[in-house]
Short mmCIF file of C-alpha atoms in Angstrom, two decimals:
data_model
loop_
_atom_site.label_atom_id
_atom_site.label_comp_id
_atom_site.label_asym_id
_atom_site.label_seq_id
_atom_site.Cartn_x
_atom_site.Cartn_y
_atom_site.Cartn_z
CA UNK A 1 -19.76 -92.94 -1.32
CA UNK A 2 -23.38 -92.75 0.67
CA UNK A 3 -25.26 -90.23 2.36
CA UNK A 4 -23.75 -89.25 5.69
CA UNK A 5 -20.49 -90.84 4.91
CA UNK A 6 -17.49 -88.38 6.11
CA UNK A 7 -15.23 -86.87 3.79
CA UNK A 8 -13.89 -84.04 5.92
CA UNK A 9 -12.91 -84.70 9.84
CA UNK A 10 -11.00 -81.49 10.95
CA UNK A 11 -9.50 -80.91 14.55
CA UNK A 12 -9.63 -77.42 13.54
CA UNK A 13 -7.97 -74.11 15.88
CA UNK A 14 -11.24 -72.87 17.75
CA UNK A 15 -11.77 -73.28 21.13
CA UNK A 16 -10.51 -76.76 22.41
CA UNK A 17 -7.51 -77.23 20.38
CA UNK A 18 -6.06 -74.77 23.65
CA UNK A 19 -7.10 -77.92 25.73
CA UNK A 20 -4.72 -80.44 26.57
CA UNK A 21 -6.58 -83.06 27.79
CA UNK A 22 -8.37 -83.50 24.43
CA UNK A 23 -5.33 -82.97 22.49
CA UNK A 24 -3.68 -85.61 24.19
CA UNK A 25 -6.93 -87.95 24.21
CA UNK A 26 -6.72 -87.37 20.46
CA UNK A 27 -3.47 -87.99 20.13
CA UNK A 28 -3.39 -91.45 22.22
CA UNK A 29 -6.65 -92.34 20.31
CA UNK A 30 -4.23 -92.57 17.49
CA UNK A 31 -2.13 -94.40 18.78
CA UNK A 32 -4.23 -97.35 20.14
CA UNK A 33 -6.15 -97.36 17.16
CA UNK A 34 -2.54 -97.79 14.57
CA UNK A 35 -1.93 -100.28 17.33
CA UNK A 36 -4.97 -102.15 16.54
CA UNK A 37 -4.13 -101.48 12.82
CA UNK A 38 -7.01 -99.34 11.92
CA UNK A 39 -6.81 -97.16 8.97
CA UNK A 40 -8.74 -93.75 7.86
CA UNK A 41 -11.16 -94.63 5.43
CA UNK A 42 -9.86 -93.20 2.29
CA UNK A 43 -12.34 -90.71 0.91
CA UNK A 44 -12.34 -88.81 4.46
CA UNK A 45 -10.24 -85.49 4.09
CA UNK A 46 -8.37 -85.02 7.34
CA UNK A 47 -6.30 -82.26 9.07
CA UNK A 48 -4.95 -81.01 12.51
CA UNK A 49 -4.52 -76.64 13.18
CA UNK A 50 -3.65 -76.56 16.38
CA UNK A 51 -5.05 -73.22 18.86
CA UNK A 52 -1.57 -72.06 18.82
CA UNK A 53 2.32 -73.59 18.29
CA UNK A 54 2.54 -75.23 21.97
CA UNK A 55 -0.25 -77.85 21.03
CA UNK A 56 2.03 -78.66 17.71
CA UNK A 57 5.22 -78.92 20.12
CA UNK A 58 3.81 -81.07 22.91
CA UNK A 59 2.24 -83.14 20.24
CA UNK A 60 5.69 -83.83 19.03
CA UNK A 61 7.15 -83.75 22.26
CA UNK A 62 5.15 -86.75 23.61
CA UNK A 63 5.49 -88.67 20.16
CA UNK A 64 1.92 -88.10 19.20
CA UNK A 65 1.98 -85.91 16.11
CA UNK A 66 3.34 -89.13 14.61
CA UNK A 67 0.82 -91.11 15.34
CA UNK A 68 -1.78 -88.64 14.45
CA UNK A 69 0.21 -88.41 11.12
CA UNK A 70 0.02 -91.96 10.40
CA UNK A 71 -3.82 -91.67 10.11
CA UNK A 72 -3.58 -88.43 8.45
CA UNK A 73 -4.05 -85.77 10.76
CA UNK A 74 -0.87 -83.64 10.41
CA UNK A 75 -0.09 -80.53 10.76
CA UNK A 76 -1.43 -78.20 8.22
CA UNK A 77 -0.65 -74.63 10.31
CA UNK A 78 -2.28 -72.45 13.02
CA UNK A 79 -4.87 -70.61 12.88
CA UNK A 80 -8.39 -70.21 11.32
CA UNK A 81 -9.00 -73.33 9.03
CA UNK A 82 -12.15 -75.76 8.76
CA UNK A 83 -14.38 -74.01 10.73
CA UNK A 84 -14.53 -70.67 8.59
CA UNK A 85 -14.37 -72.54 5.29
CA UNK A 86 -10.52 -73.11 4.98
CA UNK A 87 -10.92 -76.41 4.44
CA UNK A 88 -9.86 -76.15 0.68
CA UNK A 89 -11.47 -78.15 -2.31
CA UNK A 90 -12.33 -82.00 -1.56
CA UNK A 91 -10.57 -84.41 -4.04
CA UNK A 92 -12.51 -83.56 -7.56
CA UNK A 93 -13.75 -87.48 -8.03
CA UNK A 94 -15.14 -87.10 -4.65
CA UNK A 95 -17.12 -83.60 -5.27
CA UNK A 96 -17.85 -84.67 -8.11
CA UNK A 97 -19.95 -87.47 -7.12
CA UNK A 98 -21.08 -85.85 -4.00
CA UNK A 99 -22.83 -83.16 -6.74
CA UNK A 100 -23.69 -86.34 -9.38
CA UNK A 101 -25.88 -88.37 -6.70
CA UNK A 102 -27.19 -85.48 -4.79
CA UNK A 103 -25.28 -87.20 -1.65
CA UNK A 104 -25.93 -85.42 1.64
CA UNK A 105 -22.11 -85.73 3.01
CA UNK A 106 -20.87 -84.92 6.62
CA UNK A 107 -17.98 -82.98 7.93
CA UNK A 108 -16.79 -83.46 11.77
CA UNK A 109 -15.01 -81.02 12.98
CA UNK A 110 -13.46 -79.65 16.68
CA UNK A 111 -14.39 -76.32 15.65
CA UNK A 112 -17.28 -73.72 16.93
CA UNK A 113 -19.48 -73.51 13.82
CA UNK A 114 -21.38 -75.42 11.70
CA UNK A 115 -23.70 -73.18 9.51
CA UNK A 116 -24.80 -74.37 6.63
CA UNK A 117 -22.61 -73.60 3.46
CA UNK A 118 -20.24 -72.67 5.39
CA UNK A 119 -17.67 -75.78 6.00
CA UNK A 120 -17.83 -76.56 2.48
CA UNK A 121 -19.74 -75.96 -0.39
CA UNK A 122 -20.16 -79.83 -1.09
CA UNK A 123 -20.93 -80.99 2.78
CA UNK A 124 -24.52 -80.18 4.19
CA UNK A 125 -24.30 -81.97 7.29
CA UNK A 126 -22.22 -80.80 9.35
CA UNK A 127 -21.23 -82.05 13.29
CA UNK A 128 -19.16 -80.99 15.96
CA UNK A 129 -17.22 -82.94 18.19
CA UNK A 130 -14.29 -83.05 20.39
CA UNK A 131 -11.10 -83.80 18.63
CA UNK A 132 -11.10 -87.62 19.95
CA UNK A 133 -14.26 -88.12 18.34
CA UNK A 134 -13.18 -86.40 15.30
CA UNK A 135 -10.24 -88.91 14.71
CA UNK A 136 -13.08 -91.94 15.27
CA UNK A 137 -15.03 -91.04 12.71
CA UNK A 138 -12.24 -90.49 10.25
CA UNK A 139 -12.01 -94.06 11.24
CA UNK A 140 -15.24 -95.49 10.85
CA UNK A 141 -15.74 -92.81 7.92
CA UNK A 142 -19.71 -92.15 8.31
CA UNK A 143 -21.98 -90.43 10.87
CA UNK A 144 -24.57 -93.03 10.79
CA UNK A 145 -22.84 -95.75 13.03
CA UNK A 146 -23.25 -95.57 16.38
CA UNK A 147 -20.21 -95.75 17.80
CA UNK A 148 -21.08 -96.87 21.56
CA UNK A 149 -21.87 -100.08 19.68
CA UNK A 150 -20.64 -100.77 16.41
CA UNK A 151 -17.28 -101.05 15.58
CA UNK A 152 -14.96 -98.45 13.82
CA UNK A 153 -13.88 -101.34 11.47
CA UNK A 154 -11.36 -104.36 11.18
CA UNK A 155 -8.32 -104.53 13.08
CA UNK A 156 -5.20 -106.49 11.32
CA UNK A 157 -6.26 -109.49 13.15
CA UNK A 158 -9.67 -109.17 11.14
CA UNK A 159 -11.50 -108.90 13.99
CA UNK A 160 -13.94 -105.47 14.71
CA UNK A 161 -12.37 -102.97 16.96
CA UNK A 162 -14.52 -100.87 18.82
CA UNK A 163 -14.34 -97.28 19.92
CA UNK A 164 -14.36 -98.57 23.98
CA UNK A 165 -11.72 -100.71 22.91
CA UNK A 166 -9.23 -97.48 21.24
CA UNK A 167 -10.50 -95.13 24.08
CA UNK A 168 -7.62 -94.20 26.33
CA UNK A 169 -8.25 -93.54 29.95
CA UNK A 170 -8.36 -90.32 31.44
CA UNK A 171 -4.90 -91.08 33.71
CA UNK A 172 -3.02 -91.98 31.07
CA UNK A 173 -3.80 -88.59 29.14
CA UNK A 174 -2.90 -86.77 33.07
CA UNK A 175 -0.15 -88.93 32.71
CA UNK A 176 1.05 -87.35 29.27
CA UNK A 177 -0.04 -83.88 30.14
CA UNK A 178 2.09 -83.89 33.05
CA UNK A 179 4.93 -84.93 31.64
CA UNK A 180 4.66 -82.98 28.31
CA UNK A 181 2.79 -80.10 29.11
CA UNK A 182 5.05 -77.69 31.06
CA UNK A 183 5.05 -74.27 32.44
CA UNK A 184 9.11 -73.63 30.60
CA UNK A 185 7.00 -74.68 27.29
CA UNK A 186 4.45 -71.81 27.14
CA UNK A 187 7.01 -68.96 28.47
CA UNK A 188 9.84 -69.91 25.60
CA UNK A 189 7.04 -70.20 23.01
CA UNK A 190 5.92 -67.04 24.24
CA UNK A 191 8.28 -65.37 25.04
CA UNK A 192 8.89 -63.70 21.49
CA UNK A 193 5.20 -64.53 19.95
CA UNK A 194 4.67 -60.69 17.80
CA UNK A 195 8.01 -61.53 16.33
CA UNK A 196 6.80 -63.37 13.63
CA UNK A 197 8.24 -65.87 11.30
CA UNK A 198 10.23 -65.66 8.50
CA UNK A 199 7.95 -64.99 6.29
CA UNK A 200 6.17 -62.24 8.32
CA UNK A 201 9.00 -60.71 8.98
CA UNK A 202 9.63 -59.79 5.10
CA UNK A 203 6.46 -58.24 5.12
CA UNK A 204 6.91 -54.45 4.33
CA UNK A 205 4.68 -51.84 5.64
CA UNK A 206 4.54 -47.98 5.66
CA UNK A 207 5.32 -46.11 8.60
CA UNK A 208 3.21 -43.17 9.48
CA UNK A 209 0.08 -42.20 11.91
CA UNK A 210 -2.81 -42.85 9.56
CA UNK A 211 -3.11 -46.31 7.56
CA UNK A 212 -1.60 -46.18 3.55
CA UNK A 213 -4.65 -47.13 1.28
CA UNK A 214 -3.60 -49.11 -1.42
CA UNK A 215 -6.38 -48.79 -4.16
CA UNK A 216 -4.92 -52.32 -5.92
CA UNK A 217 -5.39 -54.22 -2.89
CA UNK A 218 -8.13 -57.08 -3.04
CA UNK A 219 -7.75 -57.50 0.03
CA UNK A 220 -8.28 -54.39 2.50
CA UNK A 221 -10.22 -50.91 1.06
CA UNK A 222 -11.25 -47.89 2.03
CA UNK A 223 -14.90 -48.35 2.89
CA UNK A 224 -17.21 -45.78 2.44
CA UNK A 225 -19.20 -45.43 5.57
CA UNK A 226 -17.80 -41.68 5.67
CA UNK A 227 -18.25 -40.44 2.07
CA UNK A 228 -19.93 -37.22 2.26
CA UNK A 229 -21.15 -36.81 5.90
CA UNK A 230 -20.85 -33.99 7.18
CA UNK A 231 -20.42 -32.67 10.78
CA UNK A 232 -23.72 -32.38 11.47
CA UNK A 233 -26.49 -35.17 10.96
CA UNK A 234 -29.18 -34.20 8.68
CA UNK A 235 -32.37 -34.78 8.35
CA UNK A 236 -33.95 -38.26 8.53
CA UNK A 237 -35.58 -39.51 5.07
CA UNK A 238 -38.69 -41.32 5.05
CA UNK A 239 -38.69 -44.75 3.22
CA UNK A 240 -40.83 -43.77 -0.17
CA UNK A 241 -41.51 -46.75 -2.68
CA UNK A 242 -39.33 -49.24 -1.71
CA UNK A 243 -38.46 -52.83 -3.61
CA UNK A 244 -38.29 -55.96 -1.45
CA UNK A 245 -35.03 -57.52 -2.08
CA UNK A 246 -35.54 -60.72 0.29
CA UNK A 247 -38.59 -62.75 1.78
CA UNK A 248 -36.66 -65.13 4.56
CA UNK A 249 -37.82 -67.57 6.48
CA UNK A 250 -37.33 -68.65 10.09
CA UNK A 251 -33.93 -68.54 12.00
CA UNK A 252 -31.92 -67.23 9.42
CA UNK A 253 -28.52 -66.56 10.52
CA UNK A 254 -25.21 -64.05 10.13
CA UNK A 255 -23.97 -67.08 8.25
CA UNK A 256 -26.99 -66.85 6.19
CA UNK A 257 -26.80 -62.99 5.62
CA UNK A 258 -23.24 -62.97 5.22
CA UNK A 259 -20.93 -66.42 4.49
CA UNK A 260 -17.40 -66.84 5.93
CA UNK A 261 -17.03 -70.07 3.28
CA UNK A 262 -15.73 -70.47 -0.10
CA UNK A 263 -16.09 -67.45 -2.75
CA UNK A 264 -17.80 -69.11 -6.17
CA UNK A 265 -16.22 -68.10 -9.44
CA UNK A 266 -19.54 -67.56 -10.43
CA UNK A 267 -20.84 -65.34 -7.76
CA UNK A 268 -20.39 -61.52 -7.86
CA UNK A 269 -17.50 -61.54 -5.46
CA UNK A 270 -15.59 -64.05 -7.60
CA UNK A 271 -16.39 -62.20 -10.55
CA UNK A 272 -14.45 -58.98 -8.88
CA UNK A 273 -11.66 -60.96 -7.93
CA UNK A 274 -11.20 -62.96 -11.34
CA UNK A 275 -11.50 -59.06 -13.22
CA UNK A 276 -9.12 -57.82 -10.20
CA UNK A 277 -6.82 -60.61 -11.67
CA UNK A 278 -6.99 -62.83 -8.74
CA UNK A 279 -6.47 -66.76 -9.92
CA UNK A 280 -9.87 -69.03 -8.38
CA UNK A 281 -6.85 -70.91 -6.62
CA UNK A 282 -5.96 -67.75 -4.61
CA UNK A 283 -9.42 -66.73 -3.92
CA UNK A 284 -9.42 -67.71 -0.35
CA UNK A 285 -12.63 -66.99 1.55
CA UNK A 286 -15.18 -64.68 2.47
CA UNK A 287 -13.38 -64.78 5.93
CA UNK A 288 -9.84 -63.85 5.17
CA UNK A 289 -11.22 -60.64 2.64
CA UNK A 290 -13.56 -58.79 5.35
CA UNK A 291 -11.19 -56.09 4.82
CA UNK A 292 -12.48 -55.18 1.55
CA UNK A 293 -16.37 -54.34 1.55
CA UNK A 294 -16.36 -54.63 -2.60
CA UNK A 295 -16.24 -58.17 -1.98
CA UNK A 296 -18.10 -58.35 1.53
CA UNK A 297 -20.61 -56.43 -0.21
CA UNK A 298 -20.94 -58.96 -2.99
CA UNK A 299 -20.74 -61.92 -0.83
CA UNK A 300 -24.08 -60.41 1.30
CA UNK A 301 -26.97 -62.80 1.09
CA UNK A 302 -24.73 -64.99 -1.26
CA UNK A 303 -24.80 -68.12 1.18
CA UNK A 304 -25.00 -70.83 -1.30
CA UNK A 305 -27.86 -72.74 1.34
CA UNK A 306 -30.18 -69.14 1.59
CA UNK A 307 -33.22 -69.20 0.44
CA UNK A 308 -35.09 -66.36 -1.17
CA UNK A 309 -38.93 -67.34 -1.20
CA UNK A 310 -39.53 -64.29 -3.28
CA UNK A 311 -38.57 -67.47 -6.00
CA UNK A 312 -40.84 -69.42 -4.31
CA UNK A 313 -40.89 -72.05 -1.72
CA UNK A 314 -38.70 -75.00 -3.20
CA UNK A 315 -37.13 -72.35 -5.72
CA UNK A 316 -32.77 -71.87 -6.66
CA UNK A 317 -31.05 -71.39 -3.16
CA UNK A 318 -28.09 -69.52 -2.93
CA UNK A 319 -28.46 -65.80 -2.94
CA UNK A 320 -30.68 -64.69 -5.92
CA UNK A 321 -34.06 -62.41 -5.97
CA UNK A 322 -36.41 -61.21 -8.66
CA UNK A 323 -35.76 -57.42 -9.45
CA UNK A 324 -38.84 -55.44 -10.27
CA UNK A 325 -40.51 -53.82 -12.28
CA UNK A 326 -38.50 -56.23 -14.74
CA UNK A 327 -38.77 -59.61 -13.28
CA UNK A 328 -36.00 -60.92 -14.04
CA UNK A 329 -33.96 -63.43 -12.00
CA UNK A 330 -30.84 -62.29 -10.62
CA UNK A 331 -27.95 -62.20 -7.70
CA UNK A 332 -29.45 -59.84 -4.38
CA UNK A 333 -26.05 -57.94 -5.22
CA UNK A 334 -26.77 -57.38 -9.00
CA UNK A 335 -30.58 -56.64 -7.78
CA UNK A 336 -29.57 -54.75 -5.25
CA UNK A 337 -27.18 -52.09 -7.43
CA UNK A 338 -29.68 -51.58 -9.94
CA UNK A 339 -32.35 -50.39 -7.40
CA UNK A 340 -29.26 -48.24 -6.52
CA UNK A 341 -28.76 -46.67 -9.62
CA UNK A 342 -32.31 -46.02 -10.09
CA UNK A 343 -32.51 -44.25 -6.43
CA UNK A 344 -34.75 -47.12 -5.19
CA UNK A 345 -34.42 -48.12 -1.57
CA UNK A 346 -34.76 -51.56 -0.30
CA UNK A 347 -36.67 -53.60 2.45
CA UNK A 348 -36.03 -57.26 3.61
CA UNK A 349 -39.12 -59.72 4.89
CA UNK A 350 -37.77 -62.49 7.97
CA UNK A 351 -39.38 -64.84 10.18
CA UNK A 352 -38.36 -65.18 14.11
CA UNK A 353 -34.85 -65.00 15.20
CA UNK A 354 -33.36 -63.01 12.24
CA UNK A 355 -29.58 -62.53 12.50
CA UNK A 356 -28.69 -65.34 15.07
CA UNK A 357 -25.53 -67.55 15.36
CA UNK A 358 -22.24 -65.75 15.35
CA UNK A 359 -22.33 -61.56 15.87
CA UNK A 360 -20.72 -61.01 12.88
CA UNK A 361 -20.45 -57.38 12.32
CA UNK A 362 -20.70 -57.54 8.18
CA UNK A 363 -23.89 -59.16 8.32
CA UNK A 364 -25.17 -55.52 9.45
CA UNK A 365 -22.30 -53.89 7.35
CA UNK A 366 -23.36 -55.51 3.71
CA UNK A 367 -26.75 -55.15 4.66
CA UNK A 368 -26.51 -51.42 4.83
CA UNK A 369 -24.30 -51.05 1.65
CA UNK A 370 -26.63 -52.82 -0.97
CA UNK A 371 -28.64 -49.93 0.09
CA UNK A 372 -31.39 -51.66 2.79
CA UNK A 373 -33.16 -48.78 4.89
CA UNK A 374 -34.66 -51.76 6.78
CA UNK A 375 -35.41 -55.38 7.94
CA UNK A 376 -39.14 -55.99 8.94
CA UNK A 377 -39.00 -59.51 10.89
CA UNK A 378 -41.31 -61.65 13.44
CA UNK A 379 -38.45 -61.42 15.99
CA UNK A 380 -34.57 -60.42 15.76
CA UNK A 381 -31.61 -62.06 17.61
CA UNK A 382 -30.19 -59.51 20.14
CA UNK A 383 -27.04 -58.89 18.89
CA UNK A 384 -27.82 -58.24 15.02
CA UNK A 385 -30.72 -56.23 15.86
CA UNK A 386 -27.67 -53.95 17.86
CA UNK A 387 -25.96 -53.85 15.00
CA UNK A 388 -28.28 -53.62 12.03
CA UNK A 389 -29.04 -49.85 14.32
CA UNK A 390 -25.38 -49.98 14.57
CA UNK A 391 -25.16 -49.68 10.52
CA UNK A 392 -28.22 -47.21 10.14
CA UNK A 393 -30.66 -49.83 8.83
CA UNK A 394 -33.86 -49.61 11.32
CA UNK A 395 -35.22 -53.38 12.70
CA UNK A 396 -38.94 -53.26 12.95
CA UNK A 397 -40.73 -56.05 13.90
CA UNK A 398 -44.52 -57.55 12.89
CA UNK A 399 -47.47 -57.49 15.55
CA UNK A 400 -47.90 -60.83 17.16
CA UNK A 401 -48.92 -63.36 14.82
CA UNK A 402 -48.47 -61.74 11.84
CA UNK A 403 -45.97 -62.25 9.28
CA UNK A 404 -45.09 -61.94 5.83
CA UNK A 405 -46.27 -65.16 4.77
CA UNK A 406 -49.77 -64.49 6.56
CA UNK A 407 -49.83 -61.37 4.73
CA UNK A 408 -49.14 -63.20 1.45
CA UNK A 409 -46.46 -61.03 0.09
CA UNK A 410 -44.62 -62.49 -2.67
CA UNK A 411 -41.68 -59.64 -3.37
CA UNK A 412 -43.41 -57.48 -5.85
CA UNK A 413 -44.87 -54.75 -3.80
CA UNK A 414 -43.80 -51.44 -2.92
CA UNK A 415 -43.21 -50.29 0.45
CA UNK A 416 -43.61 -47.12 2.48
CA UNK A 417 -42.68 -46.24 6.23
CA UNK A 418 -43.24 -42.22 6.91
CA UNK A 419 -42.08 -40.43 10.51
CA UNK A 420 -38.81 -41.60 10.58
CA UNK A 421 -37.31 -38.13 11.61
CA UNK A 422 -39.40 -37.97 14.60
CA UNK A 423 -39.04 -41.93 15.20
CA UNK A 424 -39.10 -42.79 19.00
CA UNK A 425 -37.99 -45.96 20.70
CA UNK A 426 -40.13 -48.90 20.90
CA UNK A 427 -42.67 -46.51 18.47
CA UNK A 428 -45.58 -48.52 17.25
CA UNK A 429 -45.44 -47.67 13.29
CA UNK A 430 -47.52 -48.32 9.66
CA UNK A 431 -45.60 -49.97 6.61
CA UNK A 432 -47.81 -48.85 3.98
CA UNK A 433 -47.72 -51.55 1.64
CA UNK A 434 -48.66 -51.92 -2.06
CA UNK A 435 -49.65 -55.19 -3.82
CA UNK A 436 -48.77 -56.47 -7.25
CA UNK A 437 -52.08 -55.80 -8.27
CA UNK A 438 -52.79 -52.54 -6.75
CA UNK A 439 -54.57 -53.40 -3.23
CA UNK A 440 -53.07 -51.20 -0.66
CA UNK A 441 -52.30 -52.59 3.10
CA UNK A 442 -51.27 -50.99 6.20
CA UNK A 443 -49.18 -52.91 8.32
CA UNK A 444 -48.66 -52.00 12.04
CA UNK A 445 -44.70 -52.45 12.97
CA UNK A 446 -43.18 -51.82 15.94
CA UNK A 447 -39.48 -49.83 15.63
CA UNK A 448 -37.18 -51.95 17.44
CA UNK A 449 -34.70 -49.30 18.58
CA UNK A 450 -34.80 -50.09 21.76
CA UNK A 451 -32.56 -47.00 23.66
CA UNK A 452 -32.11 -43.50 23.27
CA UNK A 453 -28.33 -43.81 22.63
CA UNK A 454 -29.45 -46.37 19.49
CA UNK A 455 -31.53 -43.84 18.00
CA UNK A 456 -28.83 -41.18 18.37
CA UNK A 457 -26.50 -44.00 16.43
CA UNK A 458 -29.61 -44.38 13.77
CA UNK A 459 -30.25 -40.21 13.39
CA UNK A 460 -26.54 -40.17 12.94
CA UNK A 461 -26.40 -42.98 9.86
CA UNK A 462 -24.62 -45.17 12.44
CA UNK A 463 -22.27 -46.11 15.25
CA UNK A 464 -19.48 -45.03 13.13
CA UNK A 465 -20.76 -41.86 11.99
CA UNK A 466 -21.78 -41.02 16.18
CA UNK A 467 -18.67 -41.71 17.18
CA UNK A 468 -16.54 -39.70 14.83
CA UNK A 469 -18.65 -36.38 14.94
CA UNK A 470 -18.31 -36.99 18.88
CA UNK A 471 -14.40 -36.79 18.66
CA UNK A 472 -14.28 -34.27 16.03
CA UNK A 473 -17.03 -32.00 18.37
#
């Protein structure tokens, strides 16, 4: 095993597993290449979740599923798989000497995202293609062929086959789609979709008009966004001697902030589950347990690739900070519910484009609950500024061409914003900020609540907050 050598190529459920023409391509690309005798190469972990249980019947339907199955793509269910971390463990000899040689290993996939971290925790590069292209490189088994001229490998004649020579045209796959892909298909398969299988069908739930909290489950809790507000907002506090928890760099995304991969047994969230007595085989992933913020919460800035440069610039990646006044090294979570218990807000430090890639709402959501008045960054991305506002935390932004690292902040210093209460739009601000060593700074910041209706969501300690004192008005 080498660097950029492929040991997971997933047509995974996003997006274009809904399209037959690739589905079919895929499927034919199969079949020329078992024809030609070509073989997966064997450290390559492959699978096939189709967008939804037509795909896996046309597949059949056409004879294609077998061939896919002969080079190891079957059918592993539908649904959300590779492409939020589902991908499951790679073989043990494999990870382990993926972690042994420091191997930089790649994952194709069909799917929409490729964050870092987030495929798996032992792949860092990442690449997505259509699902023909995913089956050729389970073939040639690397990323660093090119396959418009090198060959996927031997055929059983011994002689290279080449991905021109495997590719099937695009009338044969109009060929197959018209014959397999039919309009009586979608309507039966359709036709009684909410039903359910088996197995959902034995699910019991309680009947009533407000949801049944089940204080056992690790799985969905009852958040608490609404503890203690009352039906009028209150008064606005100003942010007095806060800790930084995080100095980010550039282009750090929702992925970043908040993973959708594997949960570590390690990590705080795995350490809930394992005391909750969940098994690390039954962990699942960050994705599948956004119903319960104790783990969400946990899992915040826990993105094994992050990097915290309050550790400095090269330092341990993967979600950690330095607490202060004590120094000492630990998880943001950890950090972050000791400044808690001491009353001590909290303040993150970013570079340009904080918060882009996917709009995922729990990047704003765990933000707010390890306690984070606000983010101070060169520039946000559109949607996570919304909904950091959104979650009550207030997105201020540097003057042009400053930034943290210009203002050589290392994570030790306390910081101050006063006038919150009377805090306008667009409102050009002061971070009064406090060195290690004494020297006092003031920092002009601009508020980045951009509307009137956003600061009515920020007065109100959030969207959620606005919208429930508006129906209970």
């Amino acid at each position: 095993l080498g660097h950029g050598d492929v040991v997971i190529a997933a047509i995974t459920s996003c997006t274009n597993t809904s399209n037959p023409s690739v589905l079919i391509g895929a499927g034919l690309l199969a079949r020329n290449a078992n024809r030609r005798g070509l073989k997966q190469k064997p450290w390559v972990k492959t699978s096939l979740a189709p967008g939804s249980q037509v795909v896996a019947e046309y597949l059949e339907k056409s004879g294609l599923q077998k061939e896919l199955d002969q080079i190891g793509f079957n059918l592993v269910g539908f649904g959300c798989t590779t492409c939020i971390g589902n991908s499951g463990p790679l073989p043990a000899p494999i990870s382990k000497t993926i972690n042994d040689k420091g191997l930089i290993a790649a994952a194709v996939l069909s799917g929409n995202r490729n964050f870092e971290g987030r495929v798996s925790p032992d792949v860092q590069a990442n690449y997505l293609a259509s699902p023909p292209l995913v089956v050729a490189h389970a073939l040639a088994g690397t990323v660093t062929k090119d396959l418009t001229t090198e060959p996927l490998g031997e055929g059983s004649d011994g002689k290279p086959v080449y991905l021109k020579d495997i590719w099937p045209t695009s009338a044969e796959i109009q060929e197959f789609i018209e014959k397999n892909v039919t309009r009586e298909l979608f309507a039966r398969k359709y036709a009684d979709v909410f039903k359910g299988d088996a197995y959902w069908q034995k699910v019991k739930a309680p009947e009533g008009q407000t949801y049944a909290w089940d204080d056992h489950s690790t799985y969905v809790q009852n958040p608490p966004y609404f503890a203690g507000m009352g039906r009028a907002f209150g008064k606005v506090g100003d942010i007095k001697g806060a800790r930084v928890l995080g100095l980010f760099g550039d282009k750090i995304t929702t992925d970043h902030i908040s993973p959708a991969g594997s949960i570590k047994a390690a990590s705080p969230a795995g350490k809930y589950l394992t005391e909750h007595g969940v098994g690390v085989a039954d962990f699942n992933q960050y994705g599948t347990r956004r119903g319960n913020h104790e783990v969400m919460m946990r899992g915040t800035f826990a993105n094994i690739r992050i990097r915290n440069h309050m550790l400095g610039e090269n330092g341990r990646e993967g979600g950690y900070t330095i607490h202060y006044p004590s120094k000492e090294e630990m998880s943001i979570y950890d950090a972050a519910m000791e400044y808690k218990k001491d009353g001590v807000p909290l303040v993150i430090f970013a570079g340009v484009e904080y918060g882009n890639g996917s709009s995922r709402d729990w990047a704003a959501k765990g933000t707010n609950l390890l306690g984070v008045r606000a983010v101070i960054a060169q520039s946000f991305e559109r949607i996570h500024r919304s909904n950091l506002v959104g979650m009550g935390v207030i997105p201020f932004v540097f003057e042009e061409g400053t930034s943290w690292a210009s203002l050589n902040l290392k994570g030790d210093e306390l910081v101050e914003i006063d006038g919150l209460d009377a805090i306008k739009p667009r409102q050009k601000m002061v971070a009064k900020v406090t060195y290690g060593d004494g020297t006092v700074k003031n920092l002009p910041i601009i508020c980045r609540i951009d509307t009137l209706d956003e600061l009515d969501y920020f007065k109100n300690g959030g969207i959620l907050q606005y919208v429930l004192r508006d129906l209970a008005a």
